[in-house]
PDB file of C-alpha atoms in Angstrom:
ATOM      1  CA  MET A   1     116.128 -11.597 231.861  1.00  0.00           C
ATOM      2  CA  ALA A   2     117.102 -12.395 228.296  1.00  0.00           C
ATOM      3  CA  ILE A   3     113.491 -11.980 227.170  1.00  0.00           C
ATOM      4  CA  CYS A   4     113.169  -8.602 228.869  1.00  0.00           C
ATOM      5  CA  GLY A   5     116.411  -7.374 227.201  1.00  0.00           C
ATOM      6  CA  TYR A   6     115.159  -8.436 223.763  1.00  0.00           C
ATOM      7  CA  ILE A   7     111.853  -6.584 224.256  1.00  0.00           C
ATOM      8  CA  TYR A   8     113.703  -3.474 225.396  1.00  0.00           C
ATOM      9  CA  HIS A   9     115.913  -3.575 222.266  1.00  0.00           C
ATOM     10  CA  ILE A  10     112.838  -3.708 219.988  1.00  0.00           C
ATOM     11  CA  TYR A  11     111.227  -0.804 221.862  1.00  0.00           C
ATOM     12  CA  VAL A  12     114.303   1.390 221.451  1.00  0.00           C
ATOM     13  CA  SER A  13     114.501   0.626 217.730  1.00  0.00           C
ATOM     14  CA  LEU A  14     110.851   1.517 217.059  1.00  0.00           C
ATOM     15  CA  SER A  15     111.041   4.703 219.059  1.00  0.00           C
ATOM     16  CA  ARG A  16     113.784   6.205 216.857  1.00  0.00           C
ATOM     17  CA  PRO A  17     112.620   8.894 214.336  1.00  0.00           C
ATOM     18  CA  LEU A  18     112.693   7.968 210.586  1.00  0.00           C
ATOM     19  CA  PRO A  19     115.498   9.691 208.681  1.00  0.00           C
ATOM     20  CA  GLU A  20     114.665  12.303 206.034  1.00  0.00           C
ATOM     21  CA  ASP A  21     115.664  11.862 202.423  1.00  0.00           C
ATOM     22  CA  GLY A  22     118.513  14.303 202.758  1.00  0.00           C
ATOM     23  CA  ASP A  23     119.953  12.517 205.817  1.00  0.00           C
ATOM     24  CA  ILE A  24     120.824   9.357 203.860  1.00  0.00           C
ATOM     25  CA  GLU A  25     124.496   9.209 203.089  1.00  0.00           C
ATOM     26  CA  THR A  26     125.428   7.611 199.830  1.00  0.00           C
ATOM     27  CA  SER A  27     128.777   6.485 198.534  1.00  0.00           C
ATOM     28  CA  CYS A  28     129.971   5.982 194.992  1.00  0.00           C
ATOM     29  CA  ASP A  29     132.069   3.005 196.007  1.00  0.00           C
ATOM     30  CA  PRO A  30     130.320  -0.344 195.712  1.00  0.00           C
ATOM     31  CA  PRO A  31     129.842  -2.229 198.972  1.00  0.00           C
ATOM     32  CA  THR A  32     132.353  -4.932 199.743  1.00  0.00           C
ATOM     33  CA  THR A  33     129.972  -6.879 202.000  1.00  0.00           C
ATOM     34  CA  LEU A  34     126.284  -7.669 201.850  1.00  0.00           C
ATOM     35  CA  ALA A  35     124.367  -6.010 204.709  1.00  0.00           C
ATOM     36  CA  VAL A  36     121.670  -8.485 205.501  1.00  0.00           C
ATOM     37  CA  GLY A  37     120.071  -6.356 208.155  1.00  0.00           C
ATOM     38  CA  GLU A  38     119.902  -3.232 205.996  1.00  0.00           C
ATOM     39  CA  THR A  39     116.456  -1.601 205.896  1.00  0.00           C
ATOM     40  CA  MET A  40     114.574  -0.728 202.662  1.00  0.00           C
ATOM     41  CA  ALA A  41     114.979   2.995 203.298  1.00  0.00           C
ATOM     42  CA  GLN A  42     118.778   2.621 203.441  1.00  0.00           C
ATOM     43  CA  ARG A  43     118.990   1.066 199.960  1.00  0.00           C
ATOM     44  CA  LYS A  44     120.029   3.429 197.180  1.00  0.00           C
ATOM     45  CA  ARG A  45     117.486   3.618 194.309  1.00  0.00           C
ATOM     46  CA  ARG A  46     118.555   4.690 190.829  1.00  0.00           C
ATOM     47  CA  THR A  47     116.217   7.084 188.995  1.00  0.00           C
ATOM     48  CA  LEU A  48     116.152   7.283 185.167  1.00  0.00           C
ATOM     49  CA  VAL A  49     115.433  10.771 183.861  1.00  0.00           C
ATOM     50  CA  ALA A  50     113.546  10.983 180.532  1.00  0.00           C
ATOM     51  CA  PRO A  51     114.825  13.455 177.917  1.00  0.00           C
ATOM     52  CA  GLU A  52     112.818  16.555 177.267  1.00  0.00           C
ATOM     53  CA  MET A  53     110.381  16.260 174.358  1.00  0.00           C
ATOM     54  CA  ASN A  54     108.439  18.979 172.613  1.00  0.00           C
ATOM     55  CA  LEU A  55     105.049  17.581 171.562  1.00  0.00           C
ATOM     56  CA  SER A  56     103.343  20.879 170.919  1.00  0.00           C
ATOM     57  CA  LEU A  57     100.972  21.078 167.965  1.00  0.00           C
ATOM     58  CA  ASP A  58     102.404  24.303 166.582  1.00  0.00           C
ATOM     59  CA  GLN A  59     104.909  24.411 163.726  1.00  0.00           C
ATOM     60  CA  SER A  60     107.770  25.771 165.779  1.00  0.00           C
ATOM     61  CA  GLU A  61     111.273  24.346 165.441  1.00  0.00           C
ATOM     62  CA  GLY A  62     111.494  20.825 166.824  1.00  0.00           C
ATOM     63  CA  SER A  63     107.745  20.254 166.750  1.00  0.00           C
ATOM     64  CA  VAL A  64     106.296  17.170 165.092  1.00  0.00           C
ATOM     65  CA  LEU A  65     104.341  19.482 162.799  1.00  0.00           C
ATOM     66  CA  SER A  66     107.358  21.507 161.702  1.00  0.00           C
ATOM     67  CA  ASP A  67     108.413  21.634 158.060  1.00  0.00           C
ATOM     68  CA  ASP A  68     111.321  19.263 158.737  1.00  0.00           C
ATOM     69  CA  PHE A  69     108.930  16.477 159.611  1.00  0.00           C
ATOM     70  CA  LEU A  70     106.259  17.297 157.034  1.00  0.00           C
ATOM     71  CA  GLU A  71     108.568  17.207 153.997  1.00  0.00           C
ATOM     72  CA  THR A  72     108.288  13.994 151.985  1.00  0.00           C
ATOM     73  CA  PRO A  73     109.864  12.891 148.680  1.00  0.00           C
ATOM     74  CA  ASP A  74     107.886  13.405 145.522  1.00  0.00           C
ATOM     75  CA  ASP A  75     107.620   9.650 144.898  1.00  0.00           C
ATOM     76  CA  LEU A  76     105.841   9.198 148.226  1.00  0.00           C
ATOM     77  CA  ASP A  77     103.176  11.777 147.446  1.00  0.00           C
ATOM     78  CA  ILE A  78     100.157   9.456 147.108  1.00  0.00           C
ATOM     79  CA  ASN A  79      96.772  10.688 145.998  1.00  0.00           C
ATOM     80  CA  VAL A  80      94.204   8.443 147.616  1.00  0.00           C
ATOM     81  CA  ASP A  81      91.528   9.468 145.116  1.00  0.00           C
ATOM     82  CA  ASP A  82      93.613   7.997 142.255  1.00  0.00           C
ATOM     83  CA  ILE A  83      93.850   4.549 143.808  1.00  0.00           C
ATOM     84  CA  GLU A  84      91.493   2.076 142.112  1.00  0.00           C
ATOM     85  CA  THR A  85      89.700  -0.342 144.343  1.00  0.00           C
ATOM     86  CA  PRO A  86      87.975  -3.512 143.125  1.00  0.00           C
ATOM     87  CA  ASP A  87      84.230  -3.606 143.173  1.00  0.00           C
ATOM     88  CA  GLU A  88      82.019  -6.545 144.001  1.00  0.00           C
ATOM     89  CA  THR A  89      82.024  -7.832 140.427  1.00  0.00           C
ATOM     90  CA  ASP A  90      85.817  -8.114 140.220  1.00  0.00           C
ATOM     91  CA  SER A  91      87.459 -11.451 140.822  1.00  0.00           C
ATOM     92  CA  LEU A  92      90.995 -12.785 140.919  1.00  0.00           C
ATOM     93  CA  GLU A  93      92.025 -15.581 138.574  1.00  0.00           C
ATOM     94  CA  PHE A  94      94.983 -17.789 139.351  1.00  0.00           C
ATOM     95  CA  ILE A  95      96.666 -19.292 136.283  1.00  0.00           C
ATOM     96  CA  THR A  96      98.507 -22.519 136.821  1.00  0.00           C
ATOM     97  CA  LYS A  97     101.522 -23.666 134.831  1.00  0.00           C
ATOM     98  CA  SER A  98      99.402 -26.092 132.854  1.00  0.00           C
ATOM     99  CA  GLN A  99      96.964 -23.310 131.945  1.00  0.00           C
ATOM    100  CA  THR A 100      99.847 -21.056 130.893  1.00  0.00           C
ATOM    101  CA  ARG A 101     101.236 -23.794 128.713  1.00  0.00           C
ATOM    102  CA  GLU A 102      97.810 -24.332 127.185  1.00  0.00           C
ATOM    103  CA  VAL A 103      97.560 -20.652 126.276  1.00  0.00           C
ATOM    104  CA  LYS A 104     100.991 -20.779 124.610  1.00  0.00           C
ATOM    105  CA  MET A 105     100.122 -23.827 122.548  1.00  0.00           C
ATOM    106  CA  ARG A 106      96.744 -22.515 121.395  1.00  0.00           C
ATOM    107  CA  LEU A 107      96.266 -21.041 117.955  1.00  0.00           C
ATOM    108  CA  PRO A 108      94.075 -17.960 117.410  1.00  0.00           C
ATOM    109  CA  GLY A 109      90.711 -19.101 118.723  1.00  0.00           C
ATOM    110  CA  GLU A 110      87.179 -19.119 117.471  1.00  0.00           C
ATOM    111  CA  GLY A 111      86.219 -16.035 119.441  1.00  0.00           C
ATOM    112  CA  GLU A 112      88.198 -13.774 117.073  1.00  0.00           C
ATOM    113  CA  GLU A 113      85.931 -14.215 114.063  1.00  0.00           C
ATOM    114  CA  GLU A 114      83.185 -11.883 112.896  1.00  0.00           C
ATOM    115  CA  ARG A 115      79.920 -13.002 111.339  1.00  0.00           C
ATOM    116  CA  ASP A 116      78.546 -10.987 108.453  1.00  0.00           C
ATOM    117  CA  ALA A 117      74.900 -10.401 107.562  1.00  0.00           C
ATOM    118  CA  SER A 118      74.701 -13.683 105.666  1.00  0.00           C
ATOM    119  CA  GLY A 119      76.040 -15.638 108.651  1.00  0.00           C
ATOM    120  CA  ARG A 120      79.507 -16.317 107.223  1.00  0.00           C
ATOM    121  CA  LEU A 121      82.545 -16.173 109.558  1.00  0.00           C
ATOM    122  CA  TRP A 122      85.467 -13.901 108.661  1.00  0.00           C
ATOM    123  CA  ARG A 123      88.754 -12.969 110.273  1.00  0.00           C
ATOM    124  CA  THR A 124      90.677  -9.795 109.486  1.00  0.00           C
ATOM    125  CA  VAL A 125      94.468 -10.062 109.680  1.00  0.00           C
ATOM    126  CA  ILE A 126      97.441  -7.893 108.809  1.00  0.00           C
ATOM    127  CA  ILE A 127     100.059  -9.570 106.634  1.00  0.00           C
ATOM    128  CA  GLY A 128     102.947  -7.285 105.856  1.00  0.00           C
ATOM    129  CA  ASP A 129     101.352  -3.876 105.462  1.00  0.00           C
ATOM    130  CA  GLN A 130      98.120  -5.107 103.911  1.00  0.00           C
ATOM    131  CA  GLU A 131      94.839  -6.018 105.551  1.00  0.00           C
ATOM    132  CA  GLN A 132      93.495  -9.395 104.537  1.00  0.00           C
ATOM    133  CA  ARG A 133      90.167 -11.113 105.210  1.00  0.00           C
ATOM    134  CA  ILE A 134      90.041 -14.869 105.774  1.00  0.00           C
ATOM    135  CA  ASP A 135      86.924 -16.903 105.114  1.00  0.00           C
ATOM    136  CA  MET A 136      87.082 -18.982 108.305  1.00  0.00           C
ATOM    137  CA  GLN A 137      83.979 -20.976 107.502  1.00  0.00           C
ATOM    138  CA  VAL A 138      85.357 -22.513 104.324  1.00  0.00           C
ATOM    139  CA  ILE A 139      88.691 -23.518 105.922  1.00  0.00           C
ATOM    140  CA  ARG A 140      87.209 -24.734 109.226  1.00  0.00           C
ATOM    141  CA  PRO A 141      87.764 -28.452 108.382  1.00  0.00           C
ATOM    142  CA  TYR A 142      91.456 -27.808 107.589  1.00  0.00           C
ATOM    143  CA  LEU A 143      92.628 -25.719 110.560  1.00  0.00           C
ATOM    144  CA  ARG A 144      94.646 -28.619 111.990  1.00  0.00           C
ATOM    145  CA  VAL A 145      97.069 -28.248 109.123  1.00  0.00           C
ATOM    146  CA  VAL A 146      99.196 -25.917 111.301  1.00  0.00           C
ATOM    147  CA  THR A 147      99.691 -26.340 115.057  1.00  0.00           C
ATOM    148  CA  HIS A 148     102.065 -25.228 117.770  1.00  0.00           C
ATOM    149  CA  GLY A 149     104.457 -27.993 118.827  1.00  0.00           C
ATOM    150  CA  GLY A 150     106.008 -26.432 121.930  1.00  0.00           C
ATOM    151  CA  TYR A 151     109.533 -25.037 122.241  1.00  0.00           C
ATOM    152  CA  TYR A 152     113.081 -26.271 121.775  1.00  0.00           C
ATOM    153  CA  GLY A 153     116.464 -25.202 123.095  1.00  0.00           C
ATOM    154  CA  GLU A 154     116.949 -22.294 125.479  1.00  0.00           C
ATOM    155  CA  GLY A 155     114.383 -19.539 125.322  1.00  0.00           C
ATOM    156  CA  LEU A 156     111.122 -19.386 123.410  1.00  0.00           C
ATOM    157  CA  ASN A 157     112.175 -21.137 120.206  1.00  0.00           C
ATOM    158  CA  ALA A 158     108.846 -22.194 118.742  1.00  0.00           C
ATOM    159  CA  ILE A 159     108.125 -25.431 116.927  1.00  0.00           C
ATOM    160  CA  ILE A 160     105.520 -25.059 114.148  1.00  0.00           C
ATOM    161  CA  VAL A 161     104.015 -28.313 112.889  1.00  0.00           C
ATOM    162  CA  PHE A 162     102.580 -28.421 109.363  1.00  0.00           C
ATOM    163  CA  ALA A 163     100.619 -31.634 108.720  1.00  0.00           C
ATOM    164  CA  ALA A 164     100.070 -32.018 104.967  1.00  0.00           C
ATOM    165  CA  CYS A 165      97.567 -34.838 105.489  1.00  0.00           C
ATOM    166  CA  TYR A 166      95.023 -32.223 106.633  1.00  0.00           C
ATOM    167  CA  LEU A 167      95.182 -30.290 103.362  1.00  0.00           C
ATOM    168  CA  PRO A 168      92.086 -30.353 101.122  1.00  0.00           C
ATOM    169  CA  ASP A 169      91.832 -32.759  98.241  1.00  0.00           C
ATOM    170  CA  SER A 170      92.527 -31.091  94.913  1.00  0.00           C
ATOM    171  CA  SER A 171      89.350 -32.640  93.493  1.00  0.00           C
ATOM    172  CA  CYS A 172      87.053 -30.883  96.000  1.00  0.00           C
ATOM    173  CA  GLU A 173      84.799 -28.033  94.970  1.00  0.00           C
ATOM    174  CA  ASP A 174      86.250 -24.508  95.271  1.00  0.00           C
ATOM    175  CA  TYR A 175      89.741 -25.949  95.811  1.00  0.00           C
ATOM    176  CA  THR A 176      91.522 -22.793  94.646  1.00  0.00           C
ATOM    177  CA  TYR A 177      89.373 -20.566  96.879  1.00  0.00           C
ATOM    178  CA  ILE A 178      89.974 -22.839  99.889  1.00  0.00           C
ATOM    179  CA  MET A 179      93.736 -22.891  99.325  1.00  0.00           C
ATOM    180  CA  GLU A 180      93.818 -19.102  98.969  1.00  0.00           C
ATOM    181  CA  ASN A 181      92.183 -18.614 102.374  1.00  0.00           C
ATOM    182  CA  LEU A 182      94.117 -21.467 103.956  1.00  0.00           C
ATOM    183  CA  PHE A 183      97.390 -19.994 102.867  1.00  0.00           C
ATOM    184  CA  LEU A 184      96.420 -16.644 104.468  1.00  0.00           C
ATOM    185  CA  TYR A 185      95.577 -18.504 107.658  1.00  0.00           C
ATOM    186  CA  VAL A 186      98.955 -20.248 107.708  1.00  0.00           C
ATOM    187  CA  ILE A 187     100.905 -17.022 107.169  1.00  0.00           C
ATOM    188  CA  SER A 188      98.916 -15.086 109.790  1.00  0.00           C
ATOM    189  CA  SER A 189      99.360 -17.963 112.258  1.00  0.00           C
ATOM    190  CA  LEU A 190     103.114 -17.785 111.809  1.00  0.00           C
ATOM    191  CA  GLU A 191     103.022 -14.056 112.492  1.00  0.00           C
ATOM    192  CA  LEU A 192     101.163 -14.656 115.764  1.00  0.00           C
ATOM    193  CA  LEU A 193     102.975 -17.772 116.957  1.00  0.00           C
ATOM    194  CA  VAL A 194     106.565 -16.818 116.219  1.00  0.00           C
ATOM    195  CA  ALA A 195     108.315 -14.306 118.456  1.00  0.00           C
ATOM    196  CA  GLU A 196     111.974 -15.309 118.126  1.00  0.00           C
ATOM    197  CA  ASP A 197     113.726 -18.212 116.432  1.00  0.00           C
ATOM    198  CA  TYR A 198     111.509 -21.054 115.273  1.00  0.00           C
ATOM    199  CA  MET A 199     111.501 -24.377 113.462  1.00  0.00           C
ATOM    200  CA  ILE A 200     108.965 -25.853 111.019  1.00  0.00           C
ATOM    201  CA  ILE A 201     108.204 -29.572 111.051  1.00  0.00           C
ATOM    202  CA  TYR A 202     106.613 -30.607 107.758  1.00  0.00           C
ATOM    203  CA  LEU A 203     104.832 -33.936 108.233  1.00  0.00           C
ATOM    204  CA  ASN A 204     104.686 -35.391 104.746  1.00  0.00           C
ATOM    205  CA  GLY A 205     103.725 -38.912 105.752  1.00  0.00           C
ATOM    206  CA  ALA A 206     100.318 -40.389 104.892  1.00  0.00           C
ATOM    207  CA  THR A 207      99.698 -37.586 102.389  1.00  0.00           C
ATOM    208  CA  PRO A 208      98.508 -38.696  98.942  1.00  0.00           C
ATOM    209  CA  ARG A 209      99.713 -36.796  95.939  1.00  0.00           C
ATOM    210  CA  ARG A 210      96.303 -35.222  95.302  1.00  0.00           C
ATOM    211  CA  LYS A 211      96.629 -33.382  98.640  1.00  0.00           C
ATOM    212  CA  MET A 212     100.118 -32.081  98.024  1.00  0.00           C
ATOM    213  CA  PRO A 213     100.197 -28.295  97.502  1.00  0.00           C
ATOM    214  CA  GLY A 214     101.244 -27.078  94.092  1.00  0.00           C
ATOM    215  CA  ILE A 215     104.434 -25.221  93.318  1.00  0.00           C
ATOM    216  CA  SER A 216     102.609 -21.926  92.791  1.00  0.00           C
ATOM    217  CA  TRP A 217     101.026 -22.208  96.246  1.00  0.00           C
ATOM    218  CA  LEU A 218     104.393 -22.900  97.891  1.00  0.00           C
ATOM    219  CA  LYS A 219     106.004 -20.069  95.955  1.00  0.00           C
ATOM    220  CA  ARG A 220     103.375 -17.579  97.099  1.00  0.00           C
ATOM    221  CA  CYS A 221     103.721 -18.699 100.720  1.00  0.00           C
ATOM    222  CA  TYR A 222     107.474 -18.233 100.544  1.00  0.00           C
ATOM    223  CA  GLN A 223     107.187 -14.791  98.962  1.00  0.00           C
ATOM    224  CA  MET A 224     104.617 -13.553 101.487  1.00  0.00           C
ATOM    225  CA  ILE A 225     106.704 -14.564 104.500  1.00  0.00           C
ATOM    226  CA  ASP A 226     108.399 -11.349 105.570  1.00  0.00           C
ATOM    227  CA  ARG A 227     112.136 -11.038 106.084  1.00  0.00           C
ATOM    228  CA  ARG A 228     111.899 -11.426 109.864  1.00  0.00           C
ATOM    229  CA  LEU A 229     110.242 -14.840 109.580  1.00  0.00           C
ATOM    230  CA  ARG A 230     112.706 -15.990 106.927  1.00  0.00           C
ATOM    231  CA  LYS A 231     115.673 -14.901 109.023  1.00  0.00           C
ATOM    232  CA  ASN A 232     114.381 -16.402 112.283  1.00  0.00           C
ATOM    233  CA  LEU A 233     113.624 -19.765 110.664  1.00  0.00           C
ATOM    234  CA  LYS A 234     116.436 -21.998 111.873  1.00  0.00           C
ATOM    235  CA  CYS A 235     115.416 -25.261 110.275  1.00  0.00           C
ATOM    236  CA  LEU A 236     112.761 -26.824 108.042  1.00  0.00           C
ATOM    237  CA  ILE A 237     112.508 -30.518 108.863  1.00  0.00           C
ATOM    238  CA  ILE A 238     110.610 -32.686 106.378  1.00  0.00           C
ATOM    239  CA  ALA A 239     109.504 -35.954 107.939  1.00  0.00           C
ATOM    240  CA  HIS A 240     108.856 -38.951 105.674  1.00  0.00           C
ATOM    241  CA  PRO A 241     109.925 -37.211 102.460  1.00  0.00           C
ATOM    242  CA  SER A 242     108.550 -38.696  99.289  1.00  0.00           C
ATOM    243  CA  TRP A 243     109.983 -38.630  95.819  1.00  0.00           C
ATOM    244  CA  PHE A 244     107.352 -36.082  94.814  1.00  0.00           C
ATOM    245  CA  ILE A 245     108.211 -33.598  97.601  1.00  0.00           C
ATOM    246  CA  ARG A 246     111.915 -33.833  96.757  1.00  0.00           C
ATOM    247  CA  THR A 247     111.078 -33.084  93.136  1.00  0.00           C
ATOM    248  CA  VAL A 248     108.928 -30.106  94.076  1.00  0.00           C
ATOM    249  CA  LEU A 249     111.749 -28.641  96.179  1.00  0.00           C
ATOM    250  CA  ALA A 250     114.222 -29.207  93.385  1.00  0.00           C
ATOM    251  CA  ILE A 251     111.981 -27.373  90.921  1.00  0.00           C
ATOM    252  CA  SER A 252     111.493 -24.557  93.451  1.00  0.00           C
ATOM    253  CA  ARG A 253     115.199 -23.751  93.690  1.00  0.00           C
ATOM    254  CA  PRO A 254     115.050 -20.813  91.227  1.00  0.00           C
ATOM    255  CA  PHE A 255     112.815 -18.708  93.475  1.00  0.00           C
ATOM    256  CA  ILE A 256     114.175 -19.951  96.837  1.00  0.00           C
ATOM    257  CA  SER A 257     117.374 -18.514  98.244  1.00  0.00           C
ATOM    258  CA  VAL A 258     120.420 -20.682  98.838  1.00  0.00           C
ATOM    259  CA  LYS A 259     120.354 -19.848 102.572  1.00  0.00           C
ATOM    260  CA  PHE A 260     116.797 -21.119 102.803  1.00  0.00           C
ATOM    261  CA  MET A 261     117.643 -24.341 100.959  1.00  0.00           C
ATOM    262  CA  ASP A 262     120.484 -24.958 103.407  1.00  0.00           C
ATOM    263  CA  LYS A 263     117.957 -24.946 106.264  1.00  0.00           C
ATOM    264  CA  ILE A 264     116.038 -27.940 104.862  1.00  0.00           C
ATOM    265  CA  ARG A 265     116.656 -31.275 106.557  1.00  0.00           C
ATOM    266  CA  TYR A 266     115.080 -34.674 105.912  1.00  0.00           C
ATOM    267  CA  VAL A 267     114.172 -37.277 108.543  1.00  0.00           C
ATOM    268  CA  HIS A 268     112.729 -40.674 107.651  1.00  0.00           C
ATOM    269  CA  THR A 269     111.248 -41.827 110.985  1.00  0.00           C
ATOM    270  CA  LEU A 270     109.552 -40.275 113.988  1.00  0.00           C
ATOM    271  CA  GLU A 271     112.274 -41.774 116.185  1.00  0.00           C
ATOM    272  CA  GLU A 272     114.847 -39.806 114.229  1.00  0.00           C
ATOM    273  CA  LEU A 273     112.690 -36.695 114.620  1.00  0.00           C
ATOM    274  CA  GLY A 274     112.515 -37.247 118.386  1.00  0.00           C
ATOM    275  CA  GLN A 275     116.309 -37.123 118.565  1.00  0.00           C
ATOM    276  CA  ILE A 276     116.273 -33.589 117.145  1.00  0.00           C
ATOM    277  CA  ILE A 277     113.368 -31.919 118.953  1.00  0.00           C
ATOM    278  CA  PRO A 278     111.247 -32.628 122.071  1.00  0.00           C
ATOM    279  CA  MET A 279     108.122 -34.486 120.984  1.00  0.00           C
ATOM    280  CA  GLU A 280     106.059 -33.841 124.117  1.00  0.00           C
ATOM    281  CA  HIS A 281     103.733 -31.270 122.499  1.00  0.00           C
ATOM    282  CA  VAL A 282     104.087 -32.197 118.834  1.00  0.00           C
ATOM    283  CA  GLN A 283     100.682 -33.378 117.612  1.00  0.00           C
ATOM    284  CA  ILE A 284     101.264 -36.295 115.248  1.00  0.00           C
ATOM    285  CA  PRO A 285      98.155 -37.311 113.251  1.00  0.00           C
ATOM    286  CA  GLU A 286      97.019 -40.891 113.715  1.00  0.00           C
ATOM    287  CA  CYS A 287      97.497 -41.691 110.037  1.00  0.00           C
ATOM    288  CA  VAL A 288     101.124 -40.535 110.260  1.00  0.00           C
ATOM    289  CA  LEU A 289     101.709 -42.694 113.342  1.00  0.00           C
ATOM    290  CA  GLN A 290     100.379 -45.709 111.498  1.00  0.00           C
TER     291      GLN A 290
END
């Protein structure tokens, strides 16, 4: 009997008509109990309504092609035709810190000279307001007389090293002509190497008297250094000063300003020099080290 009653209950349930959408009663109050036997059709489903959007292609108000959307700032107006694109021959070069340091330490290179019809190398430089030509071929053996020794302190304070041992011997042929061109090279190198404050290290050690520059040569160098280089020179350090170099400086006092003389400092050893400036990039000749 129980089985027959159960079958009859299922038959009555299936024979009932399905309710229409409008016949479902909903309530705003949340249910206080969970109806386990509730059918899927009796569950309330929430519908999200999308806002109205106007995607027409005309330029009416609110359209994506209207003037409000098409206006752009002047700095965003990009002309594609003006943009340069690399061709197949272009390449990117990555410069490391060591390469950058090497460029800073390097003097004007060999690629800047011009060869005349006779095969002689020349370099044209501007010293002051005058154009000068340097005979690079005749001074080629003496270019190490001036080098870049790195930087000191905060900022780009250059260290210029002048090694007197690399000067020509006064007994060599065309000594005056060589010194004339060498002095132009030294002055032009200072113009290129010095941007702000700088210091000159004069290495006097291992230099025989016959290689010491004369007073007239030193006087001309001093007079041709422009005011900017004189003002930015913070110190002139003379390493291993000899009696002769002290005498030359004493005789030179009449044409050298008092302010410049106050910038001169003597050091007697390389250890003492290393306490004043960083020696990492200062090129000390082997004869001076010995």
